PDB file of C-alpha atoms in Angstrom:
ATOM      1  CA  UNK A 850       0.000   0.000   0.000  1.00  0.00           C
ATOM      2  CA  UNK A 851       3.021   2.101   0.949  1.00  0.00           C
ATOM      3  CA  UNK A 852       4.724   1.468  -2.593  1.00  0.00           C
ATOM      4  CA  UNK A 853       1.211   2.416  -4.734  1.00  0.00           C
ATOM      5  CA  UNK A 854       1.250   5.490  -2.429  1.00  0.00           C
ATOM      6  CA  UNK A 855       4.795   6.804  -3.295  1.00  0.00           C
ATOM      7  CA  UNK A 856       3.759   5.938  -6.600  1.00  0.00           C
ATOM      8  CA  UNK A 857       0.702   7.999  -7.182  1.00  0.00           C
ATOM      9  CA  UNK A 858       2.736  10.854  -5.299  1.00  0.00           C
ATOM     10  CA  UNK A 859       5.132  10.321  -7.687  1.00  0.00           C
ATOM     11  CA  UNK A 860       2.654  10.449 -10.965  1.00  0.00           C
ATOM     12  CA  UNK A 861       1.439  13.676  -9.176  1.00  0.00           C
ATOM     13  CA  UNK A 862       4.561  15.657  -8.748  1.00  0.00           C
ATOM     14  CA  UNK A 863       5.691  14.104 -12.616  1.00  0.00           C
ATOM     15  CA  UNK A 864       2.418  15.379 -13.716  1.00  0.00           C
ATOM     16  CA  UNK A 865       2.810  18.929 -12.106  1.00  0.00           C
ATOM     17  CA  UNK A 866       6.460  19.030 -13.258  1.00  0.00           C
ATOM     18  CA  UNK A 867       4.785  18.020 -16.958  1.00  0.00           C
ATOM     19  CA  UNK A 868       1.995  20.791 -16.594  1.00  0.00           C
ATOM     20  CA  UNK A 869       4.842  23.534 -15.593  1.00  0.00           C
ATOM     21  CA  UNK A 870       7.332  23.133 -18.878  1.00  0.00           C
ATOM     22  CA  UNK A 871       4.225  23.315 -21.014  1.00  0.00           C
ATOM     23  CA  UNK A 872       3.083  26.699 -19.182  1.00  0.00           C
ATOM     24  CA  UNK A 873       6.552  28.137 -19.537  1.00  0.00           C
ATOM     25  CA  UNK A 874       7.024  26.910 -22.915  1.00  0.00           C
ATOM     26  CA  UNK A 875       3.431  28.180 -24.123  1.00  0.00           C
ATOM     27  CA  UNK A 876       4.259  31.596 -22.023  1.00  0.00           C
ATOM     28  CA  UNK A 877       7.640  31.562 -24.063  1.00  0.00           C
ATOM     29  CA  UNK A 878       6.121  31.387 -27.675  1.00  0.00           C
ATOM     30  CA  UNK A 879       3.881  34.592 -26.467  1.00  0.00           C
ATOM     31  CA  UNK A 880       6.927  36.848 -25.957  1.00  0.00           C
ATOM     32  CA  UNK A 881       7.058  39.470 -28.789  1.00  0.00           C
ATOM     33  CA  UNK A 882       8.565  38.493 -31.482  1.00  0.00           C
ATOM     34  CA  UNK A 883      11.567  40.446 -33.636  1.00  0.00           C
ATOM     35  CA  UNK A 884       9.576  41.976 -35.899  1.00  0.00           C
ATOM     36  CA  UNK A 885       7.972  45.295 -36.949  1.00  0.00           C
ATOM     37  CA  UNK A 886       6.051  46.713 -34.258  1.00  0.00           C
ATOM     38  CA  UNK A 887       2.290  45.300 -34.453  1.00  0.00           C
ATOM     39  CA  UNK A 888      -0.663  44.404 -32.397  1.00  0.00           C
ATOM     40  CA  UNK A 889       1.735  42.045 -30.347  1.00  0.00           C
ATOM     41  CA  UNK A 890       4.552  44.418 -29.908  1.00  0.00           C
ATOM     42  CA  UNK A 891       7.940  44.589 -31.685  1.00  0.00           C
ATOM     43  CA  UNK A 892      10.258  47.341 -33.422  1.00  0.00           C
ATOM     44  CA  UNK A 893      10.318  51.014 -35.197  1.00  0.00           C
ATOM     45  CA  UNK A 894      13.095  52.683 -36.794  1.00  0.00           C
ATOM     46  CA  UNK A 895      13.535  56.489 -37.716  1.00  0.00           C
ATOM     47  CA  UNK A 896      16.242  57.541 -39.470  1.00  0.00           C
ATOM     48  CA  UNK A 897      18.295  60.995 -37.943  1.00  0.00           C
ATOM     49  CA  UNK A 898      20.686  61.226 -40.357  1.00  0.00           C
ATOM     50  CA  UNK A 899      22.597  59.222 -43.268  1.00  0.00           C
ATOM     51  CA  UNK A 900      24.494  57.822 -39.560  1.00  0.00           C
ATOM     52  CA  UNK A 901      22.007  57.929 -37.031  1.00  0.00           C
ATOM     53  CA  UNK A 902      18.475  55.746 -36.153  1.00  0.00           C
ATOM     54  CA  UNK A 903      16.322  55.989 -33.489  1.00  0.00           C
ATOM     55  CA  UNK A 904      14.817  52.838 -32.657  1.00  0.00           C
ATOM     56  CA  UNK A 905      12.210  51.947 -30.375  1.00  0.00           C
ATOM     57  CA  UNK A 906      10.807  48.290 -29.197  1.00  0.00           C
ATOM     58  CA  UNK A 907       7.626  47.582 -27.462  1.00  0.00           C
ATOM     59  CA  UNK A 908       6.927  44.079 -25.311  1.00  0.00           C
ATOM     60  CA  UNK A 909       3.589  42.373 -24.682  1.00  0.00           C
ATOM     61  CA  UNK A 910       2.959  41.305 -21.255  1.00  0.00           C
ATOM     62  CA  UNK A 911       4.215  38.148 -21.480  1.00  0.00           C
ATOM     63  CA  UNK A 912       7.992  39.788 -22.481  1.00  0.00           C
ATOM     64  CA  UNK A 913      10.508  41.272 -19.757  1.00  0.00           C
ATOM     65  CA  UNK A 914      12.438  44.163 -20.199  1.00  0.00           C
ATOM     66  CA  UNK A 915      16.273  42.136 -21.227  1.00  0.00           C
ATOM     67  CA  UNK A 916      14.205  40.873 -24.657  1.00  0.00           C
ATOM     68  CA  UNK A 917      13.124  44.027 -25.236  1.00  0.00           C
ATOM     69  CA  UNK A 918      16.507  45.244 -24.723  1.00  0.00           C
ATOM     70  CA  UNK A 919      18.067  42.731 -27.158  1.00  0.00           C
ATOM     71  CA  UNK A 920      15.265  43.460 -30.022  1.00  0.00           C
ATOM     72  CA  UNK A 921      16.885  47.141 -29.735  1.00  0.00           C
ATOM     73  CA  UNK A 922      20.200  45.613 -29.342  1.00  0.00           C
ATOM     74  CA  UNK A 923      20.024  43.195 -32.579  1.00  0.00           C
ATOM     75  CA  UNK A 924      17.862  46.288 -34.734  1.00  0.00           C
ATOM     76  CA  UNK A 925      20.847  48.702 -34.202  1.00  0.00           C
ATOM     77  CA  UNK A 926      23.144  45.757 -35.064  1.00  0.00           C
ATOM     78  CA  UNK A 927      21.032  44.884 -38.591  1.00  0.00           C
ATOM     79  CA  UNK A 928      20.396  48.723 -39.294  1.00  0.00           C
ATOM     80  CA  UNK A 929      24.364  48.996 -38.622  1.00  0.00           C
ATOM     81  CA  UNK A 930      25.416  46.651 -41.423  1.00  0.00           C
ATOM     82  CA  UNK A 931      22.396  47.364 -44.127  1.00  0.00           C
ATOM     83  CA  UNK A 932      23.837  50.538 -43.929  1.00  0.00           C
ATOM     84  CA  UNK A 933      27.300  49.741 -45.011  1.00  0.00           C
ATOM     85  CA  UNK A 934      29.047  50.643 -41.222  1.00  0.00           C
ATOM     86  CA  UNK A 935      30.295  48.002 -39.373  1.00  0.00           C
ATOM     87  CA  UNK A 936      29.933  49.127 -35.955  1.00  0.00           C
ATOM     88  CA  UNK A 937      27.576  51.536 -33.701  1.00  0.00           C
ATOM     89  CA  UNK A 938      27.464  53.584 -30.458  1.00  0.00           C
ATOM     90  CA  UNK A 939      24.612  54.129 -27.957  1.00  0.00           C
ATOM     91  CA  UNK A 940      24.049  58.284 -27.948  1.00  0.00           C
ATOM     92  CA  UNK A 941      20.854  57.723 -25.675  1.00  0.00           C
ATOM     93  CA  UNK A 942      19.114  54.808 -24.089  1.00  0.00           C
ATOM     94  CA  UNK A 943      15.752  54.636 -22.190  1.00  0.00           C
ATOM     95  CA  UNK A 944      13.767  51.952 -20.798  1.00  0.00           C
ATOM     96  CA  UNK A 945      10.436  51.647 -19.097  1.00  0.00           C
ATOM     97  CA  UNK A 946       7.652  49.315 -18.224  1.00  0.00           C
ATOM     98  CA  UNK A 947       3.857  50.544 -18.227  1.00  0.00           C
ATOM     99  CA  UNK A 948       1.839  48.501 -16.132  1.00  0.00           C
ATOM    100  CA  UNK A 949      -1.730  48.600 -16.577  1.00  0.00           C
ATOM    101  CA  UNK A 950      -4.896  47.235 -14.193  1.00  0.00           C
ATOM    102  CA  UNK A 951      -7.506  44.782 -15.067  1.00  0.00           C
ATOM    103  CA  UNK A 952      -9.845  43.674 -12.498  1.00  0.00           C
ATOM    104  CA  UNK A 953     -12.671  41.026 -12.846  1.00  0.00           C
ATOM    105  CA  UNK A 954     -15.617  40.682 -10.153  1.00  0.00           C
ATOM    106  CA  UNK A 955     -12.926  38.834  -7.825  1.00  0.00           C
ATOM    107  CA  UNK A 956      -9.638  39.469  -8.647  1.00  0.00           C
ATOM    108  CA  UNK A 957      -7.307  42.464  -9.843  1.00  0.00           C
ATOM    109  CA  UNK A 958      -4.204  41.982 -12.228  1.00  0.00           C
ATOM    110  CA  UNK A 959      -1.806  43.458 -13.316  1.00  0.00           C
ATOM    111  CA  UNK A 960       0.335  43.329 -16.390  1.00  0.00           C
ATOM    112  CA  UNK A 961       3.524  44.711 -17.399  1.00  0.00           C
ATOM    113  CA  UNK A 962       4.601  45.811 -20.879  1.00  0.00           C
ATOM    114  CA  UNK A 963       8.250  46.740 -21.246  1.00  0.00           C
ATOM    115  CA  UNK A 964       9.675  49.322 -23.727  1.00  0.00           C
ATOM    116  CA  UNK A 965      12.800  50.984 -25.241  1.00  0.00           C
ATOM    117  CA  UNK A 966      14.262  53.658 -27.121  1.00  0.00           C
ATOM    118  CA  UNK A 967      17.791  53.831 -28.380  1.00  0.00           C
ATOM    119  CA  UNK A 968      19.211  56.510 -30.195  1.00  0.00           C
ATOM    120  CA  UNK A 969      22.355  55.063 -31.912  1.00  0.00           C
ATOM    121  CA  UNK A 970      25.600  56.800 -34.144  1.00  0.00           C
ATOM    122  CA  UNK A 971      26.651  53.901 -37.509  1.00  0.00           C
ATOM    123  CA  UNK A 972      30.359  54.201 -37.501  1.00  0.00           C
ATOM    124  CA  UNK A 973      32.989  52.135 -39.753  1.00  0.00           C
ATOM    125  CA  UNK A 974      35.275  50.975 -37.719  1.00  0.00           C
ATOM    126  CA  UNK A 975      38.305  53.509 -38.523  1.00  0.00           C
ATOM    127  CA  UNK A 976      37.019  56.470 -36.645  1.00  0.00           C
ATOM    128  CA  UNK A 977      39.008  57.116 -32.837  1.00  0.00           C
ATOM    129  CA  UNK A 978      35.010  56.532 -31.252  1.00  0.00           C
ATOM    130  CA  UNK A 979      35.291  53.064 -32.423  1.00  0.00           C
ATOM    131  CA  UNK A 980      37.143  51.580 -30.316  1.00  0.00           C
ATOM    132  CA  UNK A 981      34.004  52.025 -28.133  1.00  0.00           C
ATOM    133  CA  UNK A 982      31.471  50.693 -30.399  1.00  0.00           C
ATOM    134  CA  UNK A 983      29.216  47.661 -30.285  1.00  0.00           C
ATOM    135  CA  UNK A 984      30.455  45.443 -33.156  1.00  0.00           C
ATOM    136  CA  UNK A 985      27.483  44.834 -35.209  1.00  0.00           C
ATOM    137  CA  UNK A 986      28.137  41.311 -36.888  1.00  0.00           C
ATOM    138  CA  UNK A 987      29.072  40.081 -33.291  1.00  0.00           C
ATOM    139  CA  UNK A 988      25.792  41.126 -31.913  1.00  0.00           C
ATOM    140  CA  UNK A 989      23.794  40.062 -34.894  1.00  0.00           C
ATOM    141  CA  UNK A 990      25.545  36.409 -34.652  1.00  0.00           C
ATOM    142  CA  UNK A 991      25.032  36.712 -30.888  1.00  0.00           C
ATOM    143  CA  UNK A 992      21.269  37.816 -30.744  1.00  0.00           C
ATOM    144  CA  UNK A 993      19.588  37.013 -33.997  1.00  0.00           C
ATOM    145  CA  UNK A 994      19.475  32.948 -32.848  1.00  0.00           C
ATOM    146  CA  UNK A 995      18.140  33.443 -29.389  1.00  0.00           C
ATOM    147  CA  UNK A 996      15.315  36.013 -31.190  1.00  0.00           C
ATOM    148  CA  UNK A 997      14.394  34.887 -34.519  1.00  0.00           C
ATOM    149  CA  UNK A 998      13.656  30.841 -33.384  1.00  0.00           C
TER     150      UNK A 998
END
């Protein structure tokens, strides 16, 4: 009786351990996705100059504020080399998260939607700033698997 015991328990906490990796991986496929800003979120691009973008990125609720960091991270990099420079500096940088209130009869939630703006400088790679730069094709190769899967 003891042994069917440990083994239901054990079904159970298999079962619960099943039932979390789907939740995560279903909450992981929400995350906004690199891609033109839309309905869901994603990226916008103005250009400042024939060397300068500003780029924001906007996160659904179910995306925390390092993704949308490296959507403006890898958009900088890909704007960088379409551009014919091969590596860029930050000039400005914000971040924020608006959270916003829903409440039902019984409950209240709240969700959190992370954004970003960065204002970035294309450089070549000869100039004396460079030295400082984010190197585009390493953040590209870096970021572009972990955001494009």
């Amino acid at each position: 009786a003891k042994r069917q015991q440990r083994g239901a328990q054990m079904v159970r906490r298999n079962a619960g351990l099943a039932v979390a990796l789907v939740l995560a991986a279903s909450l992981a496929a929400c995350q906004t996705a690199y891609t033109r800003n839309g309905w869901d979120g994603g990226y916008d691009d103005v250009r400042l100059g024939p060397d300068m973008y500003r780029i924001t990125a906007k996160g659904n609720e179910f995306t925390d504020q390092e993704r949308t960091q490296q959507i403006l991270l890898l958009r900088a990099a890909e704007l960088t080399l379409q551009n014919g420079f091969t590596k860029f500096l930050i000039m400005d940088q914000q971040s924020q998260v608006d959270r916003k209130l829903y409440a039902t009869t019984s409950s209240v939630y709240t969700l959190k939607f992370p954004s970003g703006t960065l204002t970035i400088m294309m450089l070549k790679g000869d100039e004396p700033e460079a030295a400082m730069a984010y190197d585009a094709a390493t953040i590209d190769a870096e970021l572009r698997p972990r955001l494009t899967k």
